[in-house]
Amino acid sequence: MSDTSAAVAVAVVGAGVTGLSLVHHLTERGVAAVAFEARDRPGGVVNSERVDDHVLERGPHRVRRTGPVAELIDDLGLGDETVEADDDLPLYVYRDGELRVVPRSVGEFVRTDLVSGRAKLRALAEPFSRPGRGDERAADLFRRKFGTEVYESVIEPLFSGIYASDPAEMPARHALAGLLRTEREHGSLLAAALARVDGEAAPPVSFEDGLGRLPRALYEAHADRVRLATPVETVRRPDDAGDTVANDGPVYEVVADGRRLRAERVVVTAPAGAAADVLRETAPDAAAALGGLAYNPIAMVYLRADVDREGFGYQVHSREDLRTRGVTFVGSLFDREGLYTAFLGGMRDPDVIDATDDELVRTAVREFEAVLDAPAEAVDVHRLRAYPAYDASWAALSELSLPPGVELATNYTARIGVPSRVREARSVAGRLAEDLGEAEGDEVVEA
Ligand SMILES: Cc1cc2nc3c(=O)[nH]c(=O)nc-3n(C[C@H](O)[C@H](O)[C@H](O)COP(=O)(O)OP(=O)(O)OC[C@H]3O[C@@H](n4cnc5c(N)ncnc54)[C@H](O)[C@@H]3O)c2cc1C
């Protein structure tokens, strides 16, 4: 290993949207930060590619322009490139051969044909049920509080769509931690869920070149602080650990590409398996816990069809005999004519990761044509194992303890959506700036 070492206030492992937002907000506060990224491109799961003139999303297709996201868009001057979807577009559940609109308010719920009148009354009595418990599975909790029909017809398709998971395998304390907390404040899960929908009422947006534009712009703004194609090998305490960069805080050594960077604080944003690898030396127990977390696989089949269906897309009812879990109407959301993304896989269909492209394309095309009654052709296929499962393996996190100065800011220890990632990065940056003192200077010091 080279003897070269340098010093920085904060080292960030991973330059996905969390790591990049963290560098952005730390830099804004005058705190010197460097992010290491294993891949040769920034963005992590937020990644867009052009194939045959189509903008294809390899991960999320849209983000809600909540406060922290709007602020980032402004900071980066991306306003003119932003494209906004109509938030009133319908979202459907496919059941019994029909697409049925999902209600998004109590009024719509009362009018919906998705569930029977009896099921509606049963669900609206939820505020009189006992509060949710952390040790219940999400499926049992929802059934108990809203009834089986509402659970199966509305909640299950949406919930398993968001997490590519199976609510029957997800303890509420991991899968619904935030909602259980707000249930205590509002006195009912329904009120808590409606308050959350209200609180997040920000339009879904993307960019002309796809969502990948956001991390690319963050990278361009901070290229001197982001090292691509530089996987962190380990984080450890240096032999002369008494040294500090500026304050009397703990000091770590981040080893990457045969070089060592000293940092007062280390924030790990990498997926659990990778986080386990880099923390093994410094925090073996935490690494063992992180290494056991399960992720769900999905496959995306990008389809083109000569039909422009209006809406966000549809989720498939679990009793339908389809392998497709849901379809996003990309054309309708962002004027990408005739483009659809079919999602297959998830916790109940792990074999999707090993299926051939031909098999996935045949299935996705056949099922799309059956649901939308329009011929389709496949543009591309993409697979990834990037959805935290929030299943029983998350129990290992209850005892997670990291040494002072090392922390996680990730979508498997907090909320998964991009707005939450940006919000967490901003709040971690604020806290670190306060801890470290804002007058760190913004240079990386070569020692
Ligand atoms: C298919 C899919 C669809 C989604 N849809 C939506 C949506 O519609 N709306 C929404 O808001 N959210 C959505 N999400 C969730 C959201 O996209 C993610 O939670 C978020 O982008 C995660 O960002 P991150 O930076 O925390 O993690 P990641 O994107 O996983 O970034 C972590 C980075 O760490 C790097 N890394 C790993 N090991 C090392 C190492 N040793 N050294 C250095 N770097 C390392 C990785 O290469 C990666 O770039 C979706 C997620 C997926 C997978």
Coordinates of C-alpha atoms and ligand atoms in Angstrom, one line a residue:
M1 CA 0.0 0.0 0.0
S2 CA 1.1 3.5 -0.8
D3 CA 2.2 5.6 2.2
T4 CA 0.2 8.5 0.9
S5 CA -2.4 9.7 3.4
A6 CA -4.7 12.7 3.5
A7 CA -7.2 14.2 5.9
V8 CA -10.7 15.3 5.6
A9 CA -13.5 16.0 8.2
V10 CA -16.1 13.6 6.8
A11 CA -15.5 10.5 4.6
V12 CA -18.6 9.2 2.9
V13 CA -18.8 5.6 1.6
G14 CA -21.0 5.4 -1.5
A15 CA -22.1 8.1 -4.0
G16 CA -25.7 7.2 -4.5
V17 CA -28.3 9.9 -4.0
T18 CA -27.7 9.8 -0.2
G19 CA -23.9 10.1 -0.3
L20 CA -24.0 12.8 -3.0
S21 CA -26.6 14.8 -1.1
L22 CA -24.5 14.5 2.0
V23 CA -21.4 15.9 0.3
H24 CA -23.5 18.7 -1.1
H25 CA -25.0 19.7 2.2
L26 CA -21.7 19.3 4.1
T27 CA -19.9 21.4 1.4
E28 CA -22.6 24.1 1.7
R29 CA -21.9 24.2 5.5
G30 CA -18.2 24.6 4.9
V31 CA -17.3 21.0 6.1
A32 CA -14.7 19.2 4.0
A33 CA -16.1 15.9 2.8
V34 CA -15.0 13.2 0.3
A35 CA -17.2 10.5 -1.1
F36 CA -15.9 7.2 -2.4
E37 CA -17.9 5.3 -5.0
A38 CA -17.3 1.7 -6.1
R39 CA -18.8 2.1 -9.5
D40 CA -17.5 4.3 -12.4
R41 CA -20.7 6.4 -12.3
P42 CA -22.5 8.3 -9.6
G43 CA -26.1 7.7 -8.5
G44 CA -26.3 4.1 -7.2
V45 CA -29.7 2.8 -8.0
V46 CA -30.8 6.2 -9.5
N47 CA -29.6 5.7 -13.0
S48 CA -31.1 6.4 -16.4
E49 CA -29.8 5.2 -19.8
R50 CA -30.8 5.8 -23.4
V51 CA -31.6 2.7 -25.4
D52 CA -33.0 3.1 -29.0
D53 CA -33.8 6.7 -28.2
H54 CA -35.9 5.8 -25.2
V55 CA -35.0 7.2 -21.7
L56 CA -35.0 4.1 -19.5
E57 CA -34.9 4.2 -15.7
R58 CA -32.8 1.4 -14.1
G59 CA -34.2 2.2 -10.6
P60 CA -36.8 4.8 -9.5
H61 CA -39.0 6.4 -12.2
R62 CA -40.1 9.4 -10.3
V63 CA -39.5 11.3 -7.0
R64 CA -41.8 13.5 -5.1
R65 CA -40.6 17.2 -5.2
T66 CA -40.8 17.6 -1.4
G67 CA -39.0 20.5 0.3
P68 CA -35.5 19.0 0.4
V69 CA -35.7 17.7 -3.2
A70 CA -37.0 21.1 -4.5
E71 CA -34.1 22.8 -2.7
L72 CA -31.6 20.4 -4.3
I73 CA -33.2 21.0 -7.8
D74 CA -32.8 24.8 -7.2
D75 CA -29.3 24.6 -5.9
L76 CA -28.2 22.6 -8.9
G77 CA -30.1 24.9 -11.4
L78 CA -32.1 21.9 -12.7
G79 CA -35.5 23.7 -12.8
D80 CA -35.6 24.0 -16.6
E81 CA -34.9 20.3 -17.1
T82 CA -37.5 19.1 -14.6
V83 CA -40.6 17.4 -15.9
E84 CA -43.6 17.1 -13.7
A85 CA -46.3 14.4 -13.8
D86 CA -50.0 15.1 -13.2
D87 CA -50.6 13.9 -9.6
D88 CA -54.3 13.5 -10.3
L89 CA -53.6 10.6 -12.8
P90 CA -55.2 7.4 -11.7
L91 CA -53.4 4.5 -10.2
Y92 CA -55.0 1.1 -10.8
V93 CA -55.1 -2.4 -9.3
Y94 CA -55.7 -5.2 -11.8
R95 CA -58.2 -7.7 -10.4
D96 CA -60.7 -10.1 -12.1
G97 CA -59.7 -9.0 -15.6
E98 CA -60.2 -5.3 -14.9
L99 CA -58.1 -2.2 -14.0
R100 CA -59.8 -0.6 -11.0
V101 CA -58.9 2.9 -9.7
V102 CA -57.2 3.0 -6.3
P103 CA -58.9 5.4 -3.9
R104 CA -56.5 8.1 -2.5
S105 CA -58.8 9.8 0.0
V106 CA -61.7 8.8 2.3
G107 CA -64.2 10.3 -0.2
E108 CA -62.8 8.2 -3.0
F109 CA -62.7 5.1 -0.8
V110 CA -66.4 5.5 0.0
R111 CA -67.1 5.6 -3.8
T112 CA -64.7 2.9 -5.0
D113 CA -65.9 -0.3 -6.7
L114 CA -62.6 -2.0 -5.6
V115 CA -64.2 -3.4 -2.4
S116 CA -67.7 -4.1 -1.1
G117 CA -69.8 -1.8 1.1
R118 CA -69.3 -4.1 4.1
A119 CA -65.5 -4.0 3.6
K120 CA -65.6 -0.2 3.6
L121 CA -67.5 -0.1 6.9
R122 CA -65.1 -2.6 8.4
A123 CA -62.1 -0.5 7.3
L124 CA -63.5 2.8 8.5
A125 CA -63.9 1.3 12.0
E126 CA -60.1 1.1 12.2
P127 CA -59.7 4.0 14.7
F128 CA -61.6 1.7 17.2
S129 CA -59.1 -1.1 16.9
R130 CA -56.2 -1.8 19.2
P131 CA -52.9 0.0 18.1
G132 CA -50.4 -1.7 15.9
R133 CA -47.7 -3.7 17.5
G134 CA -44.1 -4.0 16.4
D135 CA -44.1 -7.8 16.7
E136 CA -47.1 -8.3 14.3
R137 CA -46.4 -9.0 10.6
A138 CA -47.5 -6.1 8.4
A139 CA -50.1 -8.4 6.7
D140 CA -51.6 -9.5 10.1
L141 CA -51.7 -5.9 11.3
F142 CA -53.4 -4.6 8.2
R143 CA -55.9 -7.5 8.2
R144 CA -56.7 -6.9 11.8
K145 CA -57.2 -3.2 11.4
F146 CA -58.8 -2.9 8.0
G147 CA -60.3 -6.3 7.3
T148 CA -59.1 -9.0 4.8
E149 CA -60.9 -7.6 1.7
V150 CA -59.4 -4.1 2.0
Y151 CA -56.1 -5.6 2.8
E152 CA -56.0 -7.9 -0.2
S153 CA -57.6 -5.6 -2.7
V154 CA -56.0 -2.2 -1.9
I155 CA -53.2 -2.4 0.7
E156 CA -51.4 -5.6 -0.3
P157 CA -50.9 -4.7 -4.0
L158 CA -49.6 -1.2 -3.2
F159 CA -47.5 -2.2 -0.3
S160 CA -45.8 -5.2 -2.0
G161 CA -45.5 -3.0 -5.1
I162 CA -43.5 -0.3 -3.2
Y163 CA -41.2 -2.8 -1.4
A164 CA -41.2 -5.8 -3.9
S165 CA -41.8 -7.7 -0.7
D166 CA -44.3 -9.9 1.0
P167 CA -46.2 -8.2 3.9
A168 CA -46.7 -11.6 5.5
E169 CA -43.0 -11.8 6.0
M170 CA -42.4 -8.3 7.2
P171 CA -42.5 -7.5 11.0
A172 CA -44.3 -4.2 11.5
R173 CA -41.4 -2.8 13.7
H174 CA -39.2 -2.8 10.6
A175 CA -41.6 -2.3 7.7
L176 CA -44.0 0.2 9.4
A177 CA -41.8 1.8 12.0
G178 CA -42.6 5.4 10.9
L179 CA -46.3 4.7 10.5
L180 CA -46.5 3.1 14.0
R181 CA -44.9 6.2 15.5
T182 CA -47.4 8.5 13.7
E183 CA -50.3 6.2 14.7
R184 CA -49.5 7.0 18.3
E185 CA -49.6 10.7 17.5
H186 CA -52.9 10.6 15.5
G187 CA -54.6 7.8 17.5
S188 CA -55.4 5.8 14.3
L189 CA -53.4 4.2 11.5
L190 CA -55.9 5.6 9.0
A191 CA -55.4 9.1 10.2
A192 CA -51.7 8.7 10.3
A193 CA -51.6 7.3 6.7
L194 CA -53.9 10.2 5.5
A195 CA -51.7 12.7 7.3
R196 CA -48.6 11.2 5.6
V197 CA -50.3 11.4 2.1
D198 CA -51.1 15.0 2.8
G199 CA -47.7 15.8 4.1
E200 CA -46.1 14.3 1.0
A201 CA -48.4 16.1 -1.4
A202 CA -45.7 17.2 -3.7
P203 CA -45.8 16.5 -7.5
P204 CA -43.9 13.5 -8.9
V205 CA -41.0 14.7 -11.0
S206 CA -38.2 13.5 -13.2
F207 CA -35.9 15.3 -15.7
E208 CA -35.8 15.4 -19.5
D209 CA -32.9 12.9 -19.5
G210 CA -34.4 10.8 -16.7
L211 CA -33.9 10.8 -12.9
G212 CA -30.2 10.0 -13.3
R213 CA -29.8 13.7 -14.1
L214 CA -30.1 14.5 -10.4
P215 CA -27.1 12.5 -9.1
R216 CA -25.1 13.4 -12.3
A217 CA -25.7 17.1 -11.5
L218 CA -24.7 16.6 -7.9
Y219 CA -21.6 14.8 -9.1
E220 CA -20.7 17.6 -11.5
A221 CA -21.1 20.2 -8.8
H222 CA -18.8 18.3 -6.4
A223 CA -16.5 16.3 -8.8
D224 CA -13.4 17.2 -6.8
R225 CA -15.0 15.6 -3.7
V226 CA -16.3 12.4 -5.3
R227 CA -13.9 9.6 -6.2
L228 CA -15.6 7.3 -8.7
A229 CA -14.4 3.7 -9.4
T230 CA -12.8 3.8 -5.9
P231 CA -14.4 1.1 -3.7
V232 CA -13.6 1.5 0.0
E233 CA -11.8 -1.6 1.2
T234 CA -12.0 -1.0 4.9
V235 CA -12.5 1.6 7.6
R236 CA -10.3 1.4 10.6
R237 CA -8.7 3.2 13.5
P238 CA -5.1 4.2 12.6
D239 CA -2.3 2.9 14.8
D240 CA -1.7 6.4 16.2
A241 CA -5.4 6.9 16.9
G242 CA -4.8 9.8 19.2
D243 CA -4.4 12.2 16.3
T244 CA -7.4 14.3 15.1
V245 CA -7.9 16.4 12.1
A246 CA -9.3 19.5 13.8
N247 CA -11.3 18.7 16.9
D248 CA -10.9 16.2 19.6
G249 CA -13.2 13.7 17.9
P250 CA -12.4 10.1 16.8
V251 CA -10.3 9.6 13.8
Y252 CA -10.6 6.8 11.2
E253 CA -8.6 5.7 8.2
V254 CA -10.6 5.0 5.1
V255 CA -8.6 2.7 2.8
A256 CA -9.4 2.8 -0.9
D257 CA -7.4 2.2 -4.0
G258 CA -4.3 1.5 -2.0
R259 CA -4.5 4.9 -0.3
R260 CA -5.5 6.0 3.1
L261 CA -7.7 9.0 3.9
R262 CA -8.0 10.1 7.5
A263 CA -11.4 11.3 8.6
E264 CA -12.9 12.5 11.8
R265 CA -16.3 11.1 10.9
V266 CA -17.3 8.3 8.5
V267 CA -20.8 8.0 7.1
V268 CA -21.6 4.7 5.3
T269 CA -24.4 4.9 2.7
A270 CA -23.6 1.6 0.9
P271 CA -26.0 -1.3 0.7
A272 CA -25.9 -3.6 3.8
G273 CA -23.6 -6.3 2.3
A274 CA -21.0 -3.7 1.2
A275 CA -21.4 -1.8 4.5
A276 CA -20.6 -5.1 6.4
D277 CA -17.5 -5.6 4.3
V278 CA -16.1 -2.1 5.0
L279 CA -16.9 -2.1 8.7
R280 CA -15.7 -5.7 9.5
E281 CA -12.4 -4.5 10.9
T282 CA -13.8 -1.6 13.0
A283 CA -17.1 -3.0 14.1
P284 CA -17.2 -6.8 13.7
D285 CA -20.6 -7.3 15.5
A286 CA -22.3 -4.6 13.5
A287 CA -20.8 -6.0 10.3
A288 CA -22.2 -9.5 11.1
A289 CA -25.7 -8.0 11.6
L290 CA -25.5 -6.0 8.4
G291 CA -24.2 -8.9 6.4
G292 CA -27.4 -10.9 7.2
L293 CA -29.9 -8.4 5.8
A294 CA -32.0 -9.8 2.9
Y295 CA -32.7 -7.9 -0.3
N296 CA -35.4 -8.6 -2.8
P297 CA -34.7 -9.0 -6.5
I298 CA -36.7 -7.5 -9.4
A299 CA -36.6 -7.5 -13.1
M300 CA -37.7 -4.6 -15.2
V301 CA -38.9 -5.2 -18.8
Y302 CA -39.2 -2.0 -20.8
L303 CA -42.1 -2.2 -23.3
R304 CA -43.2 -0.1 -26.2
A305 CA -46.8 -0.1 -27.3
D306 CA -48.9 1.9 -29.7
V307 CA -51.3 2.8 -27.0
D308 CA -51.2 5.8 -24.6
R309 CA -52.9 4.7 -21.4
E310 CA -53.4 7.5 -18.9
G311 CA -52.3 6.9 -15.3
F312 CA -49.5 6.2 -13.0
G313 CA -49.8 2.5 -13.9
Y314 CA -51.2 -0.6 -12.2
Q315 CA -50.3 -3.1 -9.4
V316 CA -51.5 -6.7 -9.7
H317 CA -53.8 -8.2 -7.1
S318 CA -51.9 -11.1 -5.4
R319 CA -54.6 -13.6 -6.3
E320 CA -54.2 -13.0 -10.1
D321 CA -52.2 -15.6 -11.8
L322 CA -49.6 -13.2 -13.3
R323 CA -45.9 -13.0 -12.8
T324 CA -45.9 -9.2 -13.5
R325 CA -46.2 -7.4 -10.2
G326 CA -47.0 -4.0 -11.7
V327 CA -46.6 -1.7 -14.7
T328 CA -45.6 2.0 -14.7
F329 CA -47.1 4.1 -17.5
V330 CA -44.0 6.1 -18.2
G331 CA -45.4 7.6 -21.4
S332 CA -48.4 9.1 -19.5
L333 CA -46.3 10.3 -16.6
F334 CA -43.5 12.1 -18.5
D335 CA -44.6 12.3 -22.2
R336 CA -42.4 9.4 -23.2
E337 CA -44.7 8.1 -25.8
G338 CA -45.8 4.5 -25.7
L339 CA -43.2 3.6 -23.0
Y340 CA -44.1 1.3 -20.1
T341 CA -42.0 -0.5 -17.5
A342 CA -43.2 -3.9 -16.3
F343 CA -41.9 -5.0 -12.9
L344 CA -41.5 -8.8 -12.2
G345 CA -40.0 -10.6 -9.2
G346 CA -39.9 -9.5 -5.6
M347 CA -39.8 -11.7 -2.5
R348 CA -42.3 -14.2 -3.8
D349 CA -40.6 -14.7 -7.1
P350 CA -36.8 -14.8 -6.4
D351 CA -36.1 -16.9 -9.5
V352 CA -36.6 -13.8 -11.6
I353 CA -33.0 -12.9 -11.2
D354 CA -31.9 -16.1 -13.0
A355 CA -34.6 -16.1 -15.7
T356 CA -33.4 -15.5 -19.2
D357 CA -34.2 -12.3 -21.0
D358 CA -36.3 -14.2 -23.5
E359 CA -38.4 -15.8 -20.7
L360 CA -38.9 -12.4 -19.0
V361 CA -39.8 -10.6 -22.2
R362 CA -42.3 -13.4 -23.3
T363 CA -44.0 -13.2 -19.9
A364 CA -44.1 -9.4 -19.6
V365 CA -45.4 -9.0 -23.2
R366 CA -48.0 -11.7 -22.9
E367 CA -49.3 -10.3 -19.6
F368 CA -49.2 -6.7 -20.7
E369 CA -51.2 -7.5 -23.8
A370 CA -53.8 -9.5 -21.7
V371 CA -54.3 -6.6 -19.3
L372 CA -54.2 -3.6 -21.7
D373 CA -55.4 -5.3 -24.8
A374 CA -52.7 -3.8 -27.0
P375 CA -49.7 -5.3 -28.7
A376 CA -46.3 -4.5 -27.2
E377 CA -42.6 -5.1 -28.0
A378 CA -39.7 -5.2 -25.5
V379 CA -37.0 -2.5 -25.7
D380 CA -34.7 -3.9 -22.9
V381 CA -34.5 -5.9 -19.7
H382 CA -32.7 -5.0 -16.4
R383 CA -32.4 -6.9 -13.2
L384 CA -31.3 -5.8 -9.8
R385 CA -31.3 -6.9 -6.2
A386 CA -31.7 -3.5 -4.5
Y387 CA -34.9 -3.6 -2.4
P388 CA -34.3 -4.0 1.3
A389 CA -36.7 -6.8 2.3
Y390 CA -37.5 -5.4 5.9
D391 CA -38.2 -9.0 6.8
A392 CA -37.2 -11.1 9.9
S393 CA -33.5 -10.6 9.0
W394 CA -33.9 -7.0 10.2
A395 CA -34.1 -8.2 13.8
A396 CA -30.3 -8.3 13.7
L397 CA -30.4 -4.4 13.6
S398 CA -32.0 -4.1 17.0
E399 CA -28.6 -4.5 18.7
L400 CA -26.6 -2.6 16.1
S401 CA -24.0 -0.5 17.7
L402 CA -21.3 1.4 15.8
P403 CA -18.2 3.1 17.3
P404 CA -18.3 6.8 17.9
G405 CA -17.7 8.8 14.7
V406 CA -19.0 6.1 12.4
E407 CA -22.7 6.1 11.3
L408 CA -25.0 4.7 8.7
A409 CA -27.3 6.9 6.5
T410 CA -29.1 4.4 4.4
N411 CA -32.4 3.3 3.0
Y412 CA -32.5 0.1 5.1
T413 CA -32.1 1.8 8.4
A414 CA -34.5 4.7 7.6
R415 CA -37.1 5.4 4.9
I416 CA -36.5 4.2 1.3
G417 CA -37.8 6.9 -1.0
V418 CA -35.4 9.4 -2.6
P419 CA -37.0 12.4 -0.7
S420 CA -36.3 10.7 2.6
R421 CA -32.7 10.0 1.5
V422 CA -32.1 13.6 0.7
R423 CA -33.8 14.7 3.9
E424 CA -31.7 12.3 6.0
A425 CA -28.5 13.5 4.2
R426 CA -29.4 17.2 5.0
S427 CA -30.1 16.4 8.6
V428 CA -26.9 14.3 9.1
A429 CA -24.9 17.2 7.4
G430 CA -26.4 19.7 9.8
R431 CA -25.6 17.6 12.8
L432 CA -22.1 16.9 11.7
A433 CA -21.4 20.5 10.9
E434 CA -22.5 21.4 14.4
D435 CA -20.4 18.7 15.9
L436 CA -17.3 19.5 13.9
G437 CA -17.6 23.2 14.0
E438 CA -18.5 25.0 10.8
A439 CA -15.0 26.5 10.3
E440 CA -13.4 23.3 9.1
G441 CA -12.2 24.9 5.9
D442 CA -13.0 23.0 2.7
E443 CA -9.7 21.6 1.6
V444 CA -8.6 18.0 1.6
V445 CA -5.3 18.1 3.3
E446 CA -2.6 15.9 1.9
A447 CA -0.5 14.7 4.8
Ligands
LIG1 C1 -36.2 -0.4 -8.7 C2 -36.3 0.7 -7.6 C3 -37.3 1.6 -7.8 C4 -37.5 2.6 -6.8 N1 -38.5 3.5 -7.0 C5 -38.5 4.6 -6.2 C6 -39.4 5.7 -6.6 O1 -40.2 5.6 -7.5 N2 -39.4 6.8 -5.8 C7 -38.5 6.9 -4.8 O2 -38.5 8.0 -4.1 N3 -37.6 6.0 -4.4 C8 -37.6 4.8 -5.2 N4 -36.7 3.8 -4.9 C9 -35.8 3.9 -3.7 C10 -34.6 4.8 -3.9 O3 -34.3 4.9 -5.3 C11 -33.4 4.3 -3.1 O4 -33.8 4.0 -1.8 C12 -32.3 5.4 -3.1 O5 -32.0 5.8 -4.4 C13 -31.1 4.7 -2.4 O6 -30.0 5.7 -2.5 P1 -28.7 5.5 -1.6 O7 -27.7 6.5 -2.0 O8 -29.1 5.5 -0.2 O9 -28.2 4.0 -1.9 P2 -27.6 3.4 -3.3 O10 -28.3 4.0 -4.4 O11 -27.6 1.9 -3.1 O12 -26.1 4.0 -3.2 C14 -25.1 3.3 -2.5 C15 -23.8 3.4 -3.3 O13 -22.8 2.8 -2.5 C16 -21.8 2.3 -3.5 N5 -21.0 1.3 -2.8 C17 -21.2 0.0 -2.5 N6 -20.1 -0.5 -2.0 C18 -19.2 0.5 -1.9 C19 -17.8 0.5 -1.4 N7 -17.2 -0.5 -0.8 N8 -17.1 1.7 -1.5 C20 -17.7 2.8 -2.1 N9 -19.0 2.8 -2.6 C21 -19.7 1.6 -2.5 C22 -22.8 1.7 -4.5 O14 -22.1 1.4 -5.7 C23 -23.8 2.7 -4.6 O15 -23.6 3.6 -5.7 C24 -36.6 2.7 -5.7 C25 -35.5 1.8 -5.6 C26 -35.4 0.8 -6.5 C27 -34.3 -0.2 -6.4

